[in-house]
């Protein structure tokens, strides 16, 4: 049930951009016009407010004193909603709680974040599912010699186990400041070590990047990283620019490619996809 719920939401976030249900050309309120020659309504700092598809806000971001406080991730095909609530210590996110609207909850995950030298270095996840199952994960974040995100390792203790049972690794390939590829590998643990004979990898390749501003760069990077560990296809959230194609390679079967395109405002932010089905709305800070 948990897997089905997550996959449903994942489909919304990764693929909804090619689904058409609203072809209006009217710009959403409180954001810039589509034309690069128009006078923008936001000229200074901004934060992503909504990602909209017709009458559904697929994503909604709430601010408090100019910082992200809550995010809502909605499923276009159902009433499923995941609410992410951020708690801060100073200027850094200390905790994010993800909770669905099911009764009892399928998703009830609390992530506690730790930093080294101001950069996210590790985090933990404690999950109570359906009010009975307790799961725990320890994440370690690795950077290369240039300080670029290199990989994230997760070790899981499922079903109340005191020893690790599963190992998950997300390994990143960057092109400049954009994620070119994310390899998501899962395997079982053999005692204290992962068992490569049980490994299975899904790869997400991002290509055809533009030179414009990724709207998710207006959100805290730590929120984007943690959310990427839940919805692996969305690690592009940490890229500087906007990808024009995502190719998903599952362990079996041919690769699946999904194209994307954008319309921009005069400040180089996307305001919609090319068909104006998906709208990106911003809030001035």
GROMACS .gro file of C-alpha atoms in nm:
model
  285
    1UNK     CA    1   0.000   0.000   0.000
    2UNK     CA    2   0.284   0.237   0.085
    3UNK     CA    3   0.459   0.165  -0.245
    4UNK     CA    4   0.140   0.216  -0.445
    5UNK     CA    5   0.073   0.549  -0.275
    6UNK     CA    6   0.421   0.680  -0.338
    7UNK     CA    7   0.422   0.568  -0.701
    8UNK     CA    8   0.094   0.748  -0.760
    9UNK     CA    9   0.236   1.074  -0.629
   10UNK     CA   10   0.562   1.014  -0.815
   11UNK     CA   11   0.370   0.991  -1.141
   12UNK     CA   12   0.215   1.329  -1.067
   13UNK     CA   13   0.546   1.500  -1.005
   14UNK     CA   14   0.747   1.340  -1.285
   15UNK     CA   15   0.498   1.299  -1.566
   16UNK     CA   16   0.206   1.535  -1.511
   17UNK     CA   17   0.380   1.797  -1.725
   18UNK     CA   18   0.274   1.616  -2.043
   19UNK     CA   19  -0.094   1.579  -1.946
   20UNK     CA   20  -0.331   1.842  -2.084
   21UNK     CA   21  -0.644   1.955  -1.905
   22UNK     CA   22  -0.629   2.335  -1.919
   23UNK     CA   23  -0.511   2.529  -2.222
   24UNK     CA   24  -0.590   2.877  -2.096
   25UNK     CA   25  -0.340   3.148  -2.186
   26UNK     CA   26  -0.420   3.366  -1.886
   27UNK     CA   27  -0.129   3.404  -1.650
   28UNK     CA   28  -0.178   3.305  -1.286
   29UNK     CA   29  -0.199   3.590  -1.036
   30UNK     CA   30   0.105   3.728  -0.856
   31UNK     CA   31   0.364   3.618  -1.106
   32UNK     CA   32   0.535   3.744  -1.417
   33UNK     CA   33   0.379   3.757  -1.761
   34UNK     CA   34   0.481   3.505  -2.028
   35UNK     CA   35   0.610   3.764  -2.270
   36UNK     CA   36   0.973   3.858  -2.232
   37UNK     CA   37   0.882   4.215  -2.326
   38UNK     CA   38   0.616   4.261  -2.057
   39UNK     CA   39   0.672   4.433  -1.725
   40UNK     CA   40   0.707   4.160  -1.460
   41UNK     CA   41   0.501   4.176  -1.143
   42UNK     CA   42   0.793   4.028  -0.944
   43UNK     CA   43   1.131   4.185  -1.006
   44UNK     CA   44   1.309   4.100  -0.681
   45UNK     CA   45   1.351   3.785  -0.473
   46UNK     CA   46   1.079   3.524  -0.504
   47UNK     CA   47   0.986   3.174  -0.397
   48UNK     CA   48   0.791   2.908  -0.584
   49UNK     CA   49   0.432   2.919  -0.461
   50UNK     CA   50   0.239   2.664  -0.670
   51UNK     CA   51   0.271   2.422  -0.958
   52UNK     CA   52  -0.077   2.407  -1.109
   53UNK     CA   53  -0.248   2.178  -1.358
   54UNK     CA   54  -0.595   2.308  -1.444
   55UNK     CA   55  -0.794   2.325  -1.121
   56UNK     CA   56  -0.542   2.119  -0.922
   57UNK     CA   57  -0.244   2.262  -0.736
   58UNK     CA   58  -0.008   1.967  -0.775
   59UNK     CA   59   0.243   2.136  -0.547
   60UNK     CA   60   0.190   2.423  -0.305
   61UNK     CA   61   0.455   2.596  -0.094
   62UNK     CA   62   0.370   2.802   0.216
   63UNK     CA   63   0.611   3.057   0.362
   64UNK     CA   64   0.649   3.203   0.707
   65UNK     CA   65   0.863   3.515   0.743
   66UNK     CA   66   1.002   3.452   0.396
   67UNK     CA   67   1.109   3.090   0.451
   68UNK     CA   68   0.944   2.765   0.349
   69UNK     CA   69   0.725   2.630   0.627
   70UNK     CA   70   0.498   2.377   0.452
   71UNK     CA   71   0.468   2.200   0.119
   72UNK     CA   72   0.167   2.014  -0.017
   73UNK     CA   73   0.214   1.741  -0.279
   74UNK     CA   74  -0.114   1.637  -0.442
   75UNK     CA   75  -0.207   1.345  -0.662
   76UNK     CA   76  -0.386   1.456  -0.980
   77UNK     CA   77  -0.577   1.128  -0.999
   78UNK     CA   78  -0.714   1.109  -0.643
   79UNK     CA   79  -0.762   1.303  -0.321
   80UNK     CA   80  -0.421   1.190  -0.188
   81UNK     CA   81  -0.214   1.470  -0.039
   82UNK     CA   82   0.123   1.462   0.135
   83UNK     CA   83   0.199   1.753   0.367
   84UNK     CA   84   0.562   1.836   0.444
   85UNK     CA   85   0.619   2.060   0.747
   86UNK     CA   86   0.963   2.214   0.803
   87UNK     CA   87   1.105   2.309   1.143
   88UNK     CA   88   1.411   2.534   1.164
   89UNK     CA   89   1.709   2.579   1.390
   90UNK     CA   90   1.834   2.926   1.309
   91UNK     CA   91   1.837   2.957   0.931
   92UNK     CA   92   1.870   2.582   0.866
   93UNK     CA   93   1.597   2.320   0.836
   94UNK     CA   94   1.630   2.090   1.138
   95UNK     CA   95   1.334   1.862   1.070
   96UNK     CA   96   1.081   1.781   0.798
   97UNK     CA   97   0.769   1.580   0.869
   98UNK     CA   98   0.585   1.421   0.576
   99UNK     CA   99   0.232   1.304   0.648
  100UNK     CA  100  -0.050   1.192   0.420
  101UNK     CA  101  -0.422   1.253   0.460
  102UNK     CA  102  -0.517   0.886   0.495
  103UNK     CA  103  -0.676   0.746   0.809
  104UNK     CA  104  -0.477   0.572   0.947
  105UNK     CA  105  -0.168   0.732   0.793
  106UNK     CA  106   0.025   0.539   0.530
  107UNK     CA  107   0.302   0.800   0.533
  108UNK     CA  108   0.412   0.946   0.865
  109UNK     CA  109   0.783   1.018   0.822
  110UNK     CA  110   0.999   1.247   1.036
  111UNK     CA  111   1.339   1.348   0.894
  112UNK     CA  112   1.596   1.500   1.130
  113UNK     CA  113   1.879   1.684   0.953
  114UNK     CA  114   2.241   1.739   1.059
  115UNK     CA  115   2.501   1.973   0.910
  116UNK     CA  116   2.879   1.990   0.890
  117UNK     CA  117   3.038   2.319   0.791
  118UNK     CA  118   2.696   2.453   0.699
  119UNK     CA  119   2.625   2.170   0.451
  120UNK     CA  120   2.379   1.886   0.495
  121UNK     CA  121   2.589   1.586   0.599
  122UNK     CA  122   2.339   1.333   0.735
  123UNK     CA  123   1.979   1.284   0.831
  124UNK     CA  124   1.759   1.022   0.989
  125UNK     CA  125   1.406   0.909   0.913
  126UNK     CA  126   1.158   0.763   1.160
  127UNK     CA  127   0.836   0.628   1.014
  128UNK     CA  128   0.517   0.502   1.172
  129UNK     CA  129   0.295   0.344   0.907
  130UNK     CA  130  -0.065   0.241   0.959
  131UNK     CA  131  -0.011   0.307   1.330
  132UNK     CA  132   0.168  -0.028   1.376
  133UNK     CA  133   0.486  -0.059   1.166
  134UNK     CA  134   0.797   0.129   1.276
  135UNK     CA  135   1.083   0.191   1.030
  136UNK     CA  136   1.409   0.380   1.076
  137UNK     CA  137   1.667   0.500   0.822
  138UNK     CA  138   2.011   0.657   0.857
  139UNK     CA  139   2.125   0.870   0.562
  140UNK     CA  140   2.482   0.984   0.492
  141UNK     CA  141   2.546   1.259   0.236
  142UNK     CA  142   2.876   1.256   0.044
  143UNK     CA  143   3.038   1.535  -0.159
  144UNK     CA  144   3.325   1.523  -0.408
  145UNK     CA  145   3.650   1.717  -0.380
  146UNK     CA  146   3.482   2.023  -0.532
  147UNK     CA  147   3.199   2.019  -0.279
  148UNK     CA  148   2.948   1.887  -0.532
  149UNK     CA  149   2.687   1.637  -0.413
  150UNK     CA  150   2.819   1.290  -0.502
  151UNK     CA  151   2.597   1.030  -0.340
  152UNK     CA  152   2.346   0.967  -0.064
  153UNK     CA  153   2.352   0.635   0.122
  154UNK     CA  154   2.053   0.512   0.319
  155UNK     CA  155   2.059   0.218   0.558
  156UNK     CA  156   1.717   0.096   0.666
  157UNK     CA  157   1.584  -0.087   0.969
  158UNK     CA  158   1.241  -0.208   0.864
  159UNK     CA  159   0.958  -0.349   1.072
  160UNK     CA  160   1.111  -0.260   1.407
  161UNK     CA  161   1.437  -0.448   1.340
  162UNK     CA  162   1.737  -0.341   1.548
  163UNK     CA  163   1.979  -0.429   1.264
  164UNK     CA  164   1.991  -0.283   0.915
  165UNK     CA  165   1.788  -0.479   0.661
  166UNK     CA  166   1.813  -0.273   0.340
  167UNK     CA  167   2.068  -0.050   0.166
  168UNK     CA  168   1.986   0.230  -0.079
  169UNK     CA  169   2.233   0.444  -0.273
  170UNK     CA  170   2.161   0.745  -0.491
  171UNK     CA  171   2.468   0.832  -0.697
  172UNK     CA  172   2.486   1.154  -0.898
  173UNK     CA  173   2.657   1.264  -1.216
  174UNK     CA  174   2.663   1.640  -1.271
  175UNK     CA  175   2.713   1.851  -1.580
  176UNK     CA  176   2.823   2.188  -1.443
  177UNK     CA  177   2.558   2.266  -1.177
  178UNK     CA  178   2.290   2.038  -1.322
  179UNK     CA  179   2.215   1.676  -1.238
  180UNK     CA  180   2.281   1.479  -1.558
  181UNK     CA  181   2.206   1.139  -1.407
  182UNK     CA  182   2.090   0.986  -1.080
  183UNK     CA  183   2.141   0.613  -1.028
  184UNK     CA  184   1.914   0.473  -0.758
  185UNK     CA  185   2.034   0.132  -0.635
  186UNK     CA  186   1.867  -0.084  -0.372
  187UNK     CA  187   1.992  -0.408  -0.216
  188UNK     CA  188   1.956  -0.619   0.095
  189UNK     CA  189   2.199  -0.605   0.384
  190UNK     CA  190   2.414  -0.907   0.464
  191UNK     CA  191   2.492  -0.843   0.827
  192UNK     CA  192   2.663  -0.504   0.840
  193UNK     CA  193   2.733  -0.491   0.465
  194UNK     CA  194   2.518  -0.450   0.153
  195UNK     CA  195   2.480  -0.762  -0.062
  196UNK     CA  196   2.561  -0.669  -0.427
  197UNK     CA  197   2.404  -0.993  -0.553
  198UNK     CA  198   2.063  -0.849  -0.460
  199UNK     CA  199   2.121  -0.509  -0.622
  200UNK     CA  200   1.866  -0.346  -0.850
  201UNK     CA  201   1.919  -0.005  -1.015
  202UNK     CA  202   1.686   0.251  -1.170
  203UNK     CA  203   1.858   0.534  -1.357
  204UNK     CA  204   1.717   0.881  -1.422
  205UNK     CA  205   1.894   1.079  -1.694
  206UNK     CA  206   1.821   1.450  -1.738
  207UNK     CA  207   1.911   1.618  -2.064
  208UNK     CA  208   1.852   1.916  -2.294
  209UNK     CA  209   1.892   2.167  -2.011
  210UNK     CA  210   1.804   2.529  -2.082
  211UNK     CA  211   1.999   2.829  -1.952
  212UNK     CA  212   1.709   2.962  -1.741
  213UNK     CA  213   1.642   2.947  -1.367
  214UNK     CA  214   1.504   2.629  -1.212
  215UNK     CA  215   1.203   2.736  -0.998
  216UNK     CA  216   1.303   2.487  -0.727
  217UNK     CA  217   1.623   2.683  -0.663
  218UNK     CA  218   1.397   2.929  -0.478
  219UNK     CA  219   1.325   2.655  -0.219
  220UNK     CA  220   1.571   2.535   0.047
  221UNK     CA  221   1.815   2.290  -0.111
  222UNK     CA  222   1.789   2.061   0.190
  223UNK     CA  223   1.413   2.025   0.134
  224UNK     CA  224   1.479   1.934  -0.231
  225UNK     CA  225   1.741   1.673  -0.135
  226UNK     CA  226   1.521   1.504   0.124
  227UNK     CA  227   1.220   1.507  -0.109
  228UNK     CA  228   1.440   1.355  -0.380
  229UNK     CA  229   1.510   1.055  -0.158
  230UNK     CA  230   1.133   0.992  -0.151
  231UNK     CA  231   1.058   1.069  -0.518
  232UNK     CA  232   1.384   0.972  -0.686
  233UNK     CA  233   1.295   1.108  -1.031
  234UNK     CA  234   1.279   1.456  -0.878
  235UNK     CA  235   1.647   1.500  -0.796
  236UNK     CA  236   1.647   1.753  -1.080
  237UNK     CA  237   1.507   1.989  -0.814
  238UNK     CA  238   1.867   2.056  -0.707
  239UNK     CA  239   1.979   2.156  -1.060
  240UNK     CA  240   2.039   2.520  -1.148
  241UNK     CA  241   1.854   2.500  -1.480
  242UNK     CA  242   1.550   2.324  -1.629
  243UNK     CA  243   1.582   1.990  -1.806
  244UNK     CA  244   1.413   1.933  -2.142
  245UNK     CA  245   1.395   1.555  -2.119
  246UNK     CA  246   1.402   1.285  -1.854
  247UNK     CA  247   1.487   0.926  -1.948
  248UNK     CA  248   1.404   0.652  -1.699
  249UNK     CA  249   1.585   0.319  -1.728
  250UNK     CA  250   1.430   0.045  -1.516
  251UNK     CA  251   1.618  -0.279  -1.436
  252UNK     CA  252   1.424  -0.450  -1.718
  253UNK     CA  253   1.267  -0.318  -2.035
  254UNK     CA  254   1.357  -0.032  -2.268
  255UNK     CA  255   1.424   0.322  -2.143
  256UNK     CA  256   1.129   0.560  -2.121
  257UNK     CA  257   1.186   0.922  -2.225
  258UNK     CA  258   0.953   1.211  -2.136
  259UNK     CA  259   1.011   1.552  -2.301
  260UNK     CA  260   0.950   1.887  -2.134
  261UNK     CA  261   0.938   2.245  -2.256
  262UNK     CA  262   0.880   2.584  -2.097
  263UNK     CA  263   0.763   2.941  -2.143
  264UNK     CA  264   0.957   3.199  -1.942
  265UNK     CA  265   0.911   3.546  -1.798
  266UNK     CA  266   1.148   3.836  -1.851
  267UNK     CA  267   1.339   3.736  -1.537
  268UNK     CA  268   1.420   3.393  -1.689
  269UNK     CA  269   1.190   3.190  -1.466
  270UNK     CA  270   0.953   2.931  -1.619
  271UNK     CA  271   0.586   3.032  -1.593
  272UNK     CA  272   0.435   2.735  -1.778
  273UNK     CA  273   0.506   2.445  -2.005
  274UNK     CA  274   0.483   2.517  -2.377
  275UNK     CA  275   0.116   2.414  -2.396
  276UNK     CA  276   0.040   2.629  -2.088
  277UNK     CA  277  -0.110   2.325  -1.917
  278UNK     CA  278   0.128   2.338  -1.622
  279UNK     CA  279   0.162   2.678  -1.453
  280UNK     CA  280   0.446   2.784  -1.222
  281UNK     CA  281   0.332   3.048  -0.972
  282UNK     CA  282   0.565   3.253  -0.753
  283UNK     CA  283   0.542   3.467  -0.442
  284UNK     CA  284   0.749   3.779  -0.393
  285UNK     CA  285   0.976   3.781  -0.087
   0.00000   0.00000   0.00000
